[in-house]
Amino acid sequence: MKKLIGYVAVLAMLTSCASQKMMSIYQTSGVEIAQNSSGVDILNKYNTSRPITVFHSSLSLCIAQELDNSPVVLTSENYFGSPWWSYYNIPNQQSITVSGGDTIKLVEGNHVVAEAVTDYLHRTKYFVNYTLTTTRHQNNIDYLFSNIKQAQQYTGSVVNDGFENVKTLESAHPNLVIEALNKEVDKIQECLLRQ
């Protein structure tokens, strides 16, 4: 009976941790939260602005060079391993290829719209798919990320459903998604300043 109570307590702790909201994401500057059709809070948009006064390259050229919209392969292969030894996958025949296509979708005046995918690591690789709308002003560039979705590369024995909205739960690590988006902005900014 004591073992059963111990297991239930551990399970309750793990369940509460997995479903807890990441409160810091609600205070992150530029983050807009919305609710999906199930009433769950998700990252709706992320807006940031970076100062720039001298352009050595065009904005659309830097976006085309620095952002990537290549297709990604998602799978539900079983993943084994750790940071200390190599890993291997046991295939179970379920994989999907998603995303891909042209990066630049529209160039109009001071605006560039692009679609791209990036990634980050948190025990395994996650892909982040987004639409980026940039607006060039005299002294700064506004970066607006929308349609932000993520997918885990390997889901183990669980079916990989592909890209989904980023929930504000700690288990969805929305902070790492925002960090990955900021790295995309950094690449564009560095390209603009490069001679």
GROMACS .gro file of C-alpha atoms in nm:
model
  195
    1MET     CA    1   0.000   0.000   0.000
    2LYS     CA    2   0.287   0.238   0.083
    3LYS     CA    3   0.440   0.172  -0.260
    4LEU     CA    4   0.107   0.249  -0.427
    5ILE     CA    5   0.076   0.578  -0.238
    6GLY     CA    6   0.435   0.664  -0.333
    7TYR     CA    7   0.369   0.593  -0.702
    8VAL     CA    8   0.051   0.801  -0.695
    9ALA     CA    9   0.236   1.091  -0.529
   10VAL     CA   10   0.517   1.080  -0.786
   11LEU     CA   11   0.267   1.059  -1.072
   12ALA     CA   12   0.073   1.355  -0.931
   13MET     CA   13   0.392   1.561  -0.904
   14LEU     CA   14   0.497   1.477  -1.260
   15THR     CA   15   0.149   1.552  -1.396
   16SER     CA   16   0.131   1.888  -1.219
   17CYS     CA   17   0.477   1.986  -1.346
   18ALA     CA   18   0.394   1.889  -1.702
   19SER     CA   19   0.077   2.096  -1.714
   20GLN     CA   20   0.197   2.405  -1.527
   21LYS     CA   21   0.192   2.735  -1.715
   22MET     CA   22   0.521   2.914  -1.768
   23MET     CA   23   0.429   3.244  -1.604
   24SER     CA   24   0.741   3.426  -1.725
   25ILE     CA   25   0.624   3.397  -2.087
   26TYR     CA   26   0.325   3.618  -2.001
   27GLN     CA   27   0.565   3.896  -1.898
   28THR     CA   28   0.800   3.856  -2.195
   29SER     CA   29   0.808   4.178  -2.394
   30GLY     CA   30   0.650   4.146  -2.739
   31VAL     CA   31   0.470   3.817  -2.673
   32GLU     CA   32   0.100   3.804  -2.757
   33ILE     CA   33  -0.099   3.519  -2.603
   34ALA     CA   34  -0.424   3.386  -2.750
   35GLN     CA   35  -0.640   3.081  -2.693
   36ASN     CA   36  -0.678   2.791  -2.933
   37SER     CA   37  -1.014   2.631  -3.014
   38SER     CA   38  -0.990   2.423  -2.694
   39GLY     CA   39  -0.938   2.733  -2.477
   40VAL     CA   40  -0.569   2.658  -2.412
   41ASP     CA   41  -0.328   2.954  -2.402
   42ILE     CA   42  -0.083   2.958  -2.694
   43LEU     CA   43   0.186   3.187  -2.835
   44ASN     CA   44  -0.004   3.388  -3.094
   45LYS     CA   45   0.257   3.641  -3.205
   46TYR     CA   46   0.597   3.771  -3.108
   47ASN     CA   47   0.710   4.122  -3.199
   48THR     CA   48   1.056   4.271  -3.151
   49SER     CA   49   1.236   4.572  -3.289
   50ARG     CA   50   1.607   4.619  -3.348
   51PRO     CA   51   1.789   4.948  -3.412
   52ILE     CA   52   1.982   4.986  -3.734
   53THR     CA   53   2.102   5.295  -3.913
   54VAL     CA   54   2.337   5.163  -4.182
   55PHE     CA   55   2.239   4.889  -4.426
   56HIS     CA   56   2.519   4.716  -4.614
   57SER     CA   57   2.279   4.460  -4.763
   58SER     CA   58   1.911   4.465  -4.854
   59LEU     CA   59   1.661   4.329  -4.604
   60SER     CA   60   1.504   4.084  -4.849
   61LEU     CA   61   1.848   3.955  -4.954
   62CYS     CA   62   1.951   3.894  -4.592
   63ILE     CA   63   1.622   3.718  -4.514
   64ALA     CA   64   1.666   3.494  -4.820
   65GLN     CA   65   2.027   3.416  -4.724
   66GLU     CA   66   1.988   3.368  -4.349
   67LEU     CA   67   1.647   3.202  -4.307
   68ASP     CA   68   1.568   2.847  -4.413
   69ASN     CA   69   1.236   2.699  -4.524
   70SER     CA   70   1.360   2.352  -4.612
   71PRO     CA   71   1.131   2.055  -4.549
   72VAL     CA   72   1.180   1.874  -4.218
   73VAL     CA   73   1.129   1.506  -4.144
   74LEU     CA   74   0.939   1.420  -3.829
   75THR     CA   75   0.923   1.067  -3.701
   76SER     CA   76   0.791   0.855  -3.418
   77GLU     CA   77   1.097   0.634  -3.412
   78ASN     CA   78   1.203   0.522  -3.069
   79TYR     CA   79   1.502   0.722  -2.945
   80PHE     CA   80   1.760   0.581  -2.709
   81GLY     CA   81   2.072   0.746  -2.576
   82SER     CA   82   2.209   1.022  -2.360
   83PRO     CA   83   2.462   1.304  -2.378
   84TRP     CA   84   2.730   1.058  -2.267
   85TRP     CA   85   2.691   0.785  -2.526
   86SER     CA   86   2.567   0.755  -2.880
   87TYR     CA   87   2.203   0.707  -2.961
   88TYR     CA   88   2.019   0.487  -3.203
   89ASN     CA   89   1.668   0.473  -3.338
   90ILE     CA   90   1.441   0.175  -3.377
   91PRO     CA   91   1.223   0.259  -3.677
   92ASN     CA   92   0.852   0.189  -3.661
   93GLN     CA   93   0.777   0.304  -4.017
   94GLN     CA   94   0.599   0.631  -3.924
   95SER     CA   95   0.756   0.950  -4.053
   96ILE     CA   96   0.623   1.262  -4.223
   97THR     CA   97   0.789   1.539  -4.422
   98VAL     CA   98   0.643   1.882  -4.357
   99SER     CA   99   0.701   2.249  -4.431
  100GLY     CA  100   0.927   2.363  -4.708
  101GLY     CA  101   0.892   2.598  -5.000
  102ASP     CA  102   1.009   2.946  -5.088
  103THR     CA  103   1.133   3.154  -4.797
  104ILE     CA  104   1.035   3.496  -4.936
  105LYS     CA  105   0.659   3.526  -4.982
  106LEU     CA  106   0.621   3.899  -5.048
  107VAL     CA  107   0.838   4.209  -5.091
  108GLU     CA  108   0.643   4.533  -5.098
  109GLY     CA  109   0.799   4.869  -5.021
  110ASN     CA  110   0.961   4.850  -4.677
  111HIS     CA  111   0.791   4.519  -4.594
  112VAL     CA  112   0.916   4.164  -4.644
  113VAL     CA  113   0.706   3.858  -4.558
  114ALA     CA  114   0.880   3.523  -4.523
  115GLU     CA  115   0.814   3.171  -4.400
  116ALA     CA  116   1.088   2.971  -4.240
  117VAL     CA  117   1.174   2.696  -3.996
  118THR     CA  118   1.440   2.689  -3.727
  119ASP     CA  119   1.518   2.451  -3.442
  120TYR     CA  120   1.633   2.423  -3.083
  121LEU     CA  121   1.743   2.140  -2.857
  122HIS     CA  122   1.577   2.033  -2.533
  123ARG     CA  123   1.674   1.668  -2.478
  124THR     CA  124   1.583   1.616  -2.845
  125LYS     CA  125   1.544   1.843  -3.146
  126TYR     CA  126   1.236   2.062  -3.192
  127PHE     CA  127   1.151   2.250  -3.510
  128VAL     CA  128   0.980   2.590  -3.503
  129ASN     CA  129   0.784   2.702  -3.808
  130TYR     CA  130   0.676   3.065  -3.843
  131THR     CA  131   0.575   3.352  -4.068
  132LEU     CA  132   0.794   3.661  -4.037
  133THR     CA  133   0.682   4.008  -4.140
  134THR     CA  134   0.961   4.267  -4.132
  135THR     CA  135   0.911   4.641  -4.165
  136ARG     CA  136   1.212   4.863  -4.231
  137HIS     CA  137   1.206   5.210  -4.079
  138GLN     CA  138   1.474   5.480  -4.090
  139ASN     CA  139   1.642   5.378  -3.762
  140ASN     CA  140   1.508   5.033  -3.685
  141ILE     CA  141   1.347   4.716  -3.818
  142ASP     CA  142   1.030   4.564  -3.673
  143TYR     CA  143   1.015   4.183  -3.672
  144LEU     CA  144   0.667   4.030  -3.630
  145PHE     CA  145   0.648   3.651  -3.595
  146SER     CA  146   0.306   3.491  -3.645
  147ASN     CA  147   0.172   3.141  -3.716
  148ILE     CA  148   0.429   3.015  -3.465
  149LYS     CA  149   0.418   2.637  -3.441
  150GLN     CA  150   0.655   2.367  -3.325
  151ALA     CA  151   0.711   1.996  -3.373
  152GLN     CA  152   0.932   1.745  -3.200
  153GLN     CA  153   1.163   1.560  -3.438
  154TYR     CA  154   1.136   1.227  -3.254
  155THR     CA  155   0.828   1.138  -3.049
  156GLY     CA  156   0.922   0.784  -2.952
  157SER     CA  157   0.629   0.544  -2.951
  158VAL     CA  158   0.374   0.828  -2.974
  159VAL     CA  159   0.244   0.919  -3.322
  160ASN     CA  160   0.410   1.239  -3.448
  161ASP     CA  161   0.127   1.479  -3.535
  162GLY     CA  162   0.353   1.740  -3.692
  163PHE     CA  163   0.350   2.113  -3.621
  164GLU     CA  164   0.117   2.238  -3.349
  165ASN     CA  165   0.056   2.568  -3.173
  166VAL     CA  166   0.305   2.646  -2.897
  167LYS     CA  167   0.126   2.619  -2.563
  168THR     CA  168   0.229   2.837  -2.270
  169LEU     CA  169   0.291   2.528  -2.059
  170GLU     CA  170   0.639   2.470  -1.920
  171SER     CA  171   0.645   2.131  -2.091
  172ALA     CA  172   0.611   2.309  -2.429
  173HIS     CA  173   0.909   2.537  -2.343
  174PRO     CA  174   0.775   2.856  -2.507
  175ASN     CA  175   1.078   3.044  -2.372
  176LEU     CA  176   1.307   2.832  -2.592
  177VAL     CA  177   1.082   2.903  -2.891
  178ILE     CA  178   1.120   3.280  -2.832
  179GLU     CA  179   1.495   3.232  -2.790
  180ALA     CA  180   1.511   3.049  -3.126
  181LEU     CA  181   1.315   3.332  -3.293
  182ASN     CA  182   1.552   3.592  -3.147
  183LYS     CA  183   1.845   3.400  -3.296
  184GLU     CA  184   1.679   3.430  -3.637
  185VAL     CA  185   1.660   3.808  -3.589
  186ASP     CA  186   2.026   3.814  -3.483
  187LYS     CA  187   2.128   3.641  -3.808
  188ILE     CA  188   1.939   3.894  -4.020
  189GLN     CA  189   2.082   4.188  -3.825
  190GLU     CA  190   2.438   4.056  -3.862
  191CYS     CA  191   2.384   4.014  -4.236
  192LEU     CA  192   2.257   4.372  -4.271
  193LEU     CA  193   2.568   4.506  -4.101
  194ARG     CA  194   2.813   4.285  -4.290
  195GLN     CA  195   3.026   4.459  -4.551
   0.00000   0.00000   0.00000
